[in-house]
PDB file of C-alpha atoms in Angstrom:
ATOM      1  CA  MET A  10     -24.366   8.006  55.605  1.00 47.00           C
ATOM      2  CA  GLU A  11     -22.934  11.096  54.818  1.00 43.00           C
ATOM      3  CA  GLU A  12     -19.078   9.563  55.181  1.00 48.00           C
ATOM      4  CA  GLN A  13     -19.966   7.138  52.843  1.00 47.00           C
ATOM      5  CA  ILE A  14     -21.139   9.205  50.493  1.00 42.00           C
ATOM      6  CA  ASN A  15     -17.645  11.201  50.379  1.00 45.00           C
ATOM      7  CA  ILE A  16     -16.105   7.026  49.936  1.00 46.00           C
ATOM      8  CA  ASN A  17     -18.093   6.926  47.760  1.00 46.00           C
ATOM      9  CA  GLU A  18     -16.841  10.565  46.160  1.00 38.00           C
ATOM     10  CA  GLN A  19     -13.116   9.609  46.546  1.00 43.00           C
ATOM     11  CA  GLN A  20     -13.886   6.108  43.976  1.00 48.00           C
ATOM     12  CA  GLN A  21     -14.852   8.041  41.295  1.00 43.00           C
ATOM     13  CA  GLY A  22     -12.505  10.341  41.448  1.00 41.00           C
ATOM     14  CA  GLN A  23      -9.684   7.776  42.084  1.00 47.00           C
ATOM     15  CA  GLU A  24     -11.399   5.937  39.223  1.00 46.00           C
ATOM     16  CA  GLU A  25     -11.250   8.713  36.786  1.00 45.00           C
ATOM     17  CA  SER A  26      -7.862   9.765  37.452  1.00 78.00           C
ATOM     18  CA  LYS A  27      -6.613   6.601  36.605  1.00 77.00           C
ATOM     19  CA  GLY A  28      -8.262   6.534  33.439  1.00 78.00           C
ATOM     20  CA  LYS A  29      -6.951   9.788  32.440  1.00 84.00           C
ATOM     21  CA  TYR A  30      -3.432   8.270  33.643  1.00 83.00           C
ATOM     22  CA  LEU A  31      -3.732   5.150  31.456  1.00 86.00           C
ATOM     23  CA  LEU A  32      -5.549   8.090  28.584  1.00 87.00           C
ATOM     24  CA  LYS A  33      -2.079   9.352  29.010  1.00 87.00           C
ATOM     25  CA  LEU A  34       0.404   6.467  28.372  1.00 88.00           C
ATOM     26  CA  PHE A  35      -1.433   5.716  25.598  1.00 89.00           C
ATOM     27  CA  VAL A  36      -1.071   9.026  24.354  1.00 89.00           C
ATOM     28  CA  TYR A  37       2.553   9.026  24.548  1.00 88.00           C
ATOM     29  CA  LEU A  38       2.797   4.726  23.373  1.00 88.00           C
ATOM     30  CA  LEU A  39       1.309   6.275  20.340  1.00 87.00           C
ATOM     31  CA  PHE A  40       3.706   8.985  19.999  1.00 86.00           C
ATOM     32  CA  GLY A  41       6.511   6.339  19.978  1.00 84.00           C
ATOM     33  CA  LEU A  42       4.471   4.452  17.295  1.00 81.00           C
ATOM     34  CA  SER A  43       4.524   7.360  14.941  1.00 76.00           C
ATOM     35  CA  GLY A  44       8.678   6.937  14.710  1.00 73.00           C
ATOM     36  CA  LEU A  45      11.399   9.211  16.166  1.00 75.00           C
ATOM     37  CA  VAL A  46      10.695  12.641  15.157  1.00 76.00           C
ATOM     38  CA  GLY A  47       7.337  12.003  17.557  1.00 82.00           C
ATOM     39  CA  PHE A  48       9.844   9.927  20.351  1.00 86.00           C
ATOM     40  CA  VAL A  49      11.804  13.513  20.626  1.00 86.00           C
ATOM     41  CA  ILE A  50       8.693  15.581  20.598  1.00 87.00           C
ATOM     42  CA  ALA A  51       6.761  13.271  23.555  1.00 87.00           C
ATOM     43  CA  GLY A  52      10.305  13.012  24.844  1.00 87.00           C
ATOM     44  CA  LEU A  53      11.192  17.004  25.284  1.00 87.00           C
ATOM     45  CA  TRP A  54       7.061  17.461  26.815  1.00 87.00           C
ATOM     46  CA  ILE A  55       8.092  14.641  29.496  1.00 86.00           C
ATOM     47  CA  LYS A  56      11.795  16.088  30.344  1.00 84.00           C
ATOM     48  CA  PHE A  57      10.156  19.604  30.737  1.00 84.00           C
ATOM     49  CA  LYS A  58       6.571  19.804  31.163  1.00 81.00           C
ATOM     50  CA  THR A  59       6.020  16.488  33.235  1.00 82.00           C
ATOM     51  CA  LYS A  60       5.640  16.653  36.921  1.00 79.00           C
ATOM     52  CA  ILE A  61       4.384  13.054  37.650  1.00 80.00           C
ATOM     53  CA  SER A  62       4.642   9.890  36.899  1.00 82.00           C
ATOM     54  CA  LYS A  63       8.213  10.650  34.076  1.00 85.00           C
ATOM     55  CA  LYS A  64       9.524   7.247  34.608  1.00 89.00           C
ATOM     56  CA  SER A  65       6.058   4.803  33.675  1.00 89.00           C
ATOM     57  CA  LYS A  66       5.236   7.604  30.618  1.00 89.00           C
ATOM     58  CA  LEU A  67       8.612   7.431  29.385  1.00 90.00           C
ATOM     59  CA  ILE A  68       9.234   3.306  28.783  1.00 90.00           C
ATOM     60  CA  ALA A  69       5.321   3.369  27.105  1.00 89.00           C
ATOM     61  CA  LEU A  70       6.879   5.908  25.039  1.00 88.00           C
ATOM     62  CA  VAL A  71       9.955   3.642  24.048  1.00 89.00           C
ATOM     63  CA  ILE A  72       7.739   0.793  23.701  1.00 91.00           C
ATOM     64  CA  GLY A  73       5.740   1.965  21.665  1.00 87.00           C
ATOM     65  CA  LEU A  74       9.569   3.280  19.450  1.00 85.00           C
ATOM     66  CA  VAL A  75      10.370  -0.446  19.600  1.00 85.00           C
ATOM     67  CA  LEU A  76       6.928  -1.459  17.946  1.00 83.00           C
ATOM     68  CA  SER A  77       7.247   1.243  15.429  1.00 77.00           C
ATOM     69  CA  PHE A  78      10.374  -0.945  14.145  1.00 76.00           C
ATOM     70  CA  VAL A  79       8.787  -4.735  14.731  1.00 75.00           C
ATOM     71  CA  LEU A  80       5.111  -4.573  13.580  1.00 76.00           C
ATOM     72  CA  PRO A  81       6.742  -3.414  10.485  1.00 71.00           C
ATOM     73  CA  TYR A  82       9.517  -6.112  10.079  1.00 72.00           C
ATOM     74  CA  GLY A  83       7.033  -9.634  11.610  1.00 71.00           C
ATOM     75  CA  THR A  84       4.151  -7.901   8.865  1.00 70.00           C
ATOM     76  CA  ASP A  85       7.407  -7.721   6.135  1.00 73.00           C
ATOM     77  CA  LEU A  86       8.555 -11.210   7.439  1.00 74.00           C
ATOM     78  CA  TYR A  87       5.250 -12.914   7.118  1.00 75.00           C
ATOM     79  CA  THR A  88       4.214 -11.499   3.943  1.00 75.00           C
ATOM     80  CA  ASP A  89       7.579 -12.745   2.554  1.00 74.00           C
ATOM     81  CA  ILE A  90       7.286 -15.678   4.302  1.00 81.00           C
ATOM     82  CA  LYS A  91       3.757 -16.368   2.733  1.00 85.00           C
ATOM     83  CA  TYR A  92       4.173 -14.887  -0.669  1.00 86.00           C
ATOM     84  CA  PRO A  93       7.437 -15.089  -1.684  1.00 90.00           C
ATOM     85  CA  GLU A  94       6.930 -13.339  -4.854  1.00 92.00           C
ATOM     86  CA  THR A  95       6.431 -10.028  -2.710  1.00 92.00           C
ATOM     87  CA  LYS A  96      10.371 -10.590  -1.847  1.00 92.00           C
ATOM     88  CA  LYS A  97      10.948 -10.445  -5.400  1.00 93.00           C
ATOM     89  CA  VAL A  98       9.408  -7.842  -6.363  1.00 95.00           C
ATOM     90  CA  LYS A  99      11.163  -6.161  -3.239  1.00 93.00           C
ATOM     91  CA  ASP A 100      14.416  -6.917  -3.926  1.00 93.00           C
ATOM     92  CA  ALA A 101      14.052  -6.119  -7.859  1.00 95.00           C
ATOM     93  CA  LEU A 102      13.032  -2.559  -7.655  1.00 95.00           C
ATOM     94  CA  ASN A 103      15.346  -1.728  -5.082  1.00 92.00           C
ATOM     95  CA  GLN A 104      18.176  -2.785  -7.442  1.00 94.00           C
ATOM     96  CA  GLN A 105      16.450  -0.908 -10.047  1.00 94.00           C
ATOM     97  CA  PHE A 106      15.746   2.540  -7.413  1.00 94.00           C
ATOM     98  CA  PRO A 107      18.684   2.621  -4.396  1.00 92.00           C
ATOM     99  CA  ASP A 108      18.124   6.274  -3.719  1.00 89.00           C
ATOM    100  CA  GLY A 109      14.483   5.124  -1.521  1.00 91.00           C
ATOM    101  CA  HIS A 110      12.901   2.347   0.359  1.00 88.00           C
ATOM    102  CA  THR A 111      10.523  -0.044  -0.655  1.00 91.00           C
ATOM    103  CA  SER A 112       7.820  -2.116   1.418  1.00 90.00           C
ATOM    104  CA  VAL A 113       5.487  -4.582  -0.981  1.00 92.00           C
ATOM    105  CA  GLY A 114       2.032  -6.044   0.458  1.00 90.00           C
ATOM    106  CA  VAL A 115      -0.860  -7.857  -0.389  1.00 90.00           C
ATOM    107  CA  SER A 116      -4.132  -7.169   0.130  1.00 87.00           C
ATOM    108  CA  TRP A 117      -7.720  -8.159  -0.171  1.00 82.00           C
ATOM    109  CA  SER A 118     -11.348  -7.300  -0.578  1.00 81.00           C
ATOM    110  CA  LYS A 119     -14.545  -8.341  -1.717  1.00 75.00           C
ATOM    111  CA  SER A 120     -16.756  -7.653  -4.741  1.00 73.00           C
ATOM    112  CA  TRP A 121     -20.056  -8.781  -4.535  1.00 70.00           C
ATOM    113  CA  ARG A 122     -22.589  -8.579  -7.567  1.00 65.00           C
ATOM    114  CA  SER A 123     -26.497  -9.106  -7.856  1.00 58.00           C
ATOM    115  CA  GLY A 124     -27.786 -12.873  -7.494  1.00 60.00           C
ATOM    116  CA  GLU A 125     -24.260 -13.646  -7.510  1.00 70.00           C
ATOM    117  CA  GLU A 126     -20.960 -14.566  -5.427  1.00 75.00           C
ATOM    118  CA  PRO A 127     -18.711 -12.683  -4.288  1.00 77.00           C
ATOM    119  CA  ILE A 128     -15.452 -12.062  -5.690  1.00 78.00           C
ATOM    120  CA  THR A 129     -12.044 -12.010  -4.028  1.00 80.00           C
ATOM    121  CA  ILE A 130     -10.331  -9.134  -5.921  1.00 85.00           C
ATOM    122  CA  ARG A 131      -6.272  -9.259  -4.668  1.00 89.00           C
ATOM    123  CA  GLY A 132      -3.631  -6.913  -4.366  1.00 93.00           C
ATOM    124  CA  LEU A 133      -0.409  -6.090  -4.773  1.00 95.00           C
ATOM    125  CA  GLY A 134       0.851  -2.931  -3.582  1.00 93.00           C
ATOM    126  CA  VAL A 135       4.298  -1.177  -3.676  1.00 95.00           C
ATOM    127  CA  GLU A 136       5.231   1.729  -1.433  1.00 91.00           C
ATOM    128  CA  PHE A 137       8.996   3.957  -2.802  1.00 93.00           C
ATOM    129  CA  LYS A 138       9.886   6.164   0.166  1.00 89.00           C
ATOM    130  CA  SER A 139      11.685   9.000  -1.098  1.00 90.00           C
ATOM    131  CA  LYS A 140      13.108  12.265  -0.112  1.00 87.00           C
ATOM    132  CA  GLU A 141      11.796  13.350  -3.696  1.00 86.00           C
ATOM    133  CA  PHE A 142       9.114  12.572  -5.411  1.00 87.00           C
ATOM    134  CA  ILE A 143       9.766  10.238  -8.512  1.00 89.00           C
ATOM    135  CA  SER A 144       9.077  10.853 -12.384  1.00 90.00           C
ATOM    136  CA  GLY A 145       6.152   9.625 -14.103  1.00 89.00           C
ATOM    137  CA  ASP A 146       8.041   7.846 -16.139  1.00 92.00           C
ATOM    138  CA  GLU A 147      10.285   6.038 -13.226  1.00 93.00           C
ATOM    139  CA  MET A 148       6.823   5.109 -11.605  1.00 93.00           C
ATOM    140  CA  ILE A 149       5.378   3.287 -14.896  1.00 94.00           C
ATOM    141  CA  LYS A 150       9.306   1.681 -15.115  1.00 95.00           C
ATOM    142  CA  MET A 151       8.593   0.398 -11.420  1.00 96.00           C
ATOM    143  CA  GLY A 152       4.156  -0.859 -12.457  1.00 95.00           C
ATOM    144  CA  LYS A 153       6.651  -2.913 -15.251  1.00 96.00           C
ATOM    145  CA  SER A 154       8.716  -3.970 -13.327  1.00 96.00           C
ATOM    146  CA  VAL A 155       6.240  -5.391 -10.514  1.00 96.00           C
ATOM    147  CA  CYS A 156       4.450  -7.060 -13.495  1.00 96.00           C
ATOM    148  CA  SER A 157       7.734  -8.517 -14.990  1.00 96.00           C
ATOM    149  CA  VAL A 158       8.812 -10.315 -11.608  1.00 96.00           C
ATOM    150  CA  LEU A 159       4.689 -11.166 -11.426  1.00 95.00           C
ATOM    151  CA  THR A 160       4.911 -12.739 -14.730  1.00 94.00           C
ATOM    152  CA  ALA A 161       8.693 -15.135 -14.379  1.00 95.00           C
ATOM    153  CA  GLU A 162       6.552 -16.255 -10.851  1.00 93.00           C
ATOM    154  CA  GLY A 163       3.983 -17.379 -12.400  1.00 93.00           C
ATOM    155  CA  LYS A 164       1.680 -15.133 -10.440  1.00 92.00           C
ATOM    156  CA  VAL A 165      -1.820 -12.925 -11.210  1.00 90.00           C
ATOM    157  CA  PHE A 166      -2.879 -10.165  -9.097  1.00 93.00           C
ATOM    158  CA  ASP A 167      -6.693  -8.224 -10.285  1.00 92.00           C
ATOM    159  CA  GLY A 168      -4.640  -4.943  -9.220  1.00 93.00           C
ATOM    160  CA  VAL A 169      -0.799  -3.190  -8.662  1.00 96.00           C
ATOM    161  CA  ALA A 170      -0.490  -0.131  -7.084  1.00 95.00           C
ATOM    162  CA  ILE A 171       2.182   1.874  -6.852  1.00 94.00           C
ATOM    163  CA  ARG A 172       2.160   4.973  -4.102  1.00 92.00           C
ATOM    164  CA  ASN A 173       6.043   6.882  -4.067  1.00 92.00           C
ATOM    165  CA  SER A 174       5.541   8.731  -0.298  1.00 88.00           C
ATOM    166  CA  LYS A 175       7.677  11.661  -0.119  1.00 86.00           C
ATOM    167  CA  SER A 176       9.331  12.768   3.002  1.00 79.00           C
ATOM    168  CA  PRO A 177      11.793  16.103   3.519  1.00 75.00           C
ATOM    169  CA  ILE A 178      13.487  14.204   6.367  1.00 72.00           C
ATOM    170  CA  TYR A 179      13.667  10.518   4.420  1.00 71.00           C
ATOM    171  CA  PRO A 180      13.152   7.980   5.929  1.00 68.00           C
ATOM    172  CA  PHE A 181      11.170   9.548   8.525  1.00 64.00           C
ATOM    173  CA  SER A 182       7.169  10.425   7.475  1.00 63.00           C
ATOM    174  CA  ILE A 183       5.877  14.028   9.242  1.00 61.00           C
ATOM    175  CA  PRO A 184       2.457  14.608   9.462  1.00 57.00           C
ATOM    176  CA  PHE A 185       1.447  17.509   6.927  1.00 56.00           C
ATOM    177  CA  VAL A 186       5.302  18.155   5.278  1.00 59.00           C
ATOM    178  CA  SER A 187       5.269  14.382   3.564  1.00 64.00           C
ATOM    179  CA  PHE A 188       3.194  14.006   0.705  1.00 78.00           C
ATOM    180  CA  TYR A 189       2.210  11.197  -1.903  1.00 80.00           C
ATOM    181  CA  PHE A 190       1.047  10.067  -5.210  1.00 85.00           C
ATOM    182  CA  ASP A 191      -0.185   6.858  -6.200  1.00 87.00           C
ATOM    183  CA  ALA A 192      -1.406   5.095  -9.694  1.00 91.00           C
ATOM    184  CA  SER A 193      -2.599   1.666  -9.428  1.00 92.00           C
ATOM    185  CA  GLY A 194      -4.159  -0.665 -12.187  1.00 93.00           C
ATOM    186  CA  THR A 195      -3.958  -4.322 -14.168  1.00 94.00           C
ATOM    187  CA  CYS A 196      -0.313  -5.409 -15.776  1.00 95.00           C
ATOM    188  CA  GLU A 197      -2.726  -4.620 -18.699  1.00 94.00           C
ATOM    189  CA  ARG A 198      -2.914  -1.474 -17.873  1.00 95.00           C
ATOM    190  CA  TRP A 199       0.587  -1.235 -16.995  1.00 95.00           C
ATOM    191  CA  ASN A 200       1.889  -2.139 -20.127  1.00 93.00           C
ATOM    192  CA  ASP A 201      -1.042   0.861 -22.002  1.00 94.00           C
ATOM    193  CA  PRO A 202       1.420   3.531 -23.454  1.00 92.00           C
ATOM    194  CA  GLN A 203      -1.653   5.568 -23.312  1.00 93.00           C
ATOM    195  CA  PHE A 204      -1.830   5.174 -19.259  1.00 92.00           C
ATOM    196  CA  ALA A 205       2.438   5.268 -19.244  1.00 89.00           C
ATOM    197  CA  GLN A 206       1.597   8.927 -20.402  1.00 88.00           C
ATOM    198  CA  GLN A 207      -0.995  10.010 -17.987  1.00 88.00           C
ATOM    199  CA  ILE A 208       1.262   9.049 -14.997  1.00 88.00           C
ATOM    200  CA  SER A 209       3.971  10.814 -17.044  1.00 82.00           C
ATOM    201  CA  SER A 210       2.191  14.263 -16.574  1.00 79.00           C
ATOM    202  CA  LEU A 211       0.939  13.505 -13.150  1.00 74.00           C
ATOM    203  CA  GLY A 212       4.489  12.876 -12.190  1.00 65.00           C
ATOM    204  CA  ASP A 213       6.267  16.161 -14.757  1.00 64.00           C
ATOM    205  CA  ILE A 214       3.240  18.236 -12.459  1.00 65.00           C
ATOM    206  CA  LEU A 215       4.469  17.609  -9.149  1.00 62.00           C
ATOM    207  CA  ARG A 216       7.958  17.363 -10.083  1.00 59.00           C
TER     208      ARG A 216
END
């Protein structure tokens, strides 16, 4: 009986050790997903601090880094195919604002009103990554350009959101170092002079 108890305790210890090992692999995968900065930090940790399972941890880290490039590309490709207007928006903004990187996505949400069927709200989101914040006037110009492309394509969205992400080590992002500011509204709002003045003032403060 005592031997059986010892065997059970050993099995439990092995299971706990295996669970901790898998958790560590997952953490390294997340570091890889965070991009090159996370990859370098975790890679140095593996090289100088890790004593066991270095190879498997490095593999998890590399897989995460590869996925950090593949997943956004796959998402962009899917969006471009399903919503061709998003590619035209992206191309137009990349031409007008070459000192940054533009990505475009489409989102949905449901709105319920008492006694009515839920309404699907579709929005178009633009993220512009740059080393420094763009001005409020440039953000308004960006919003108007998006709406111009959508109008030319005959596409209507319930809202257009513009986010400017600033990173001192652009094109990479680091938590607590990278910042952003954004604005959203209908195309009517983006073309409203009063809204333009508000965004312009906000942009001046941030810069």
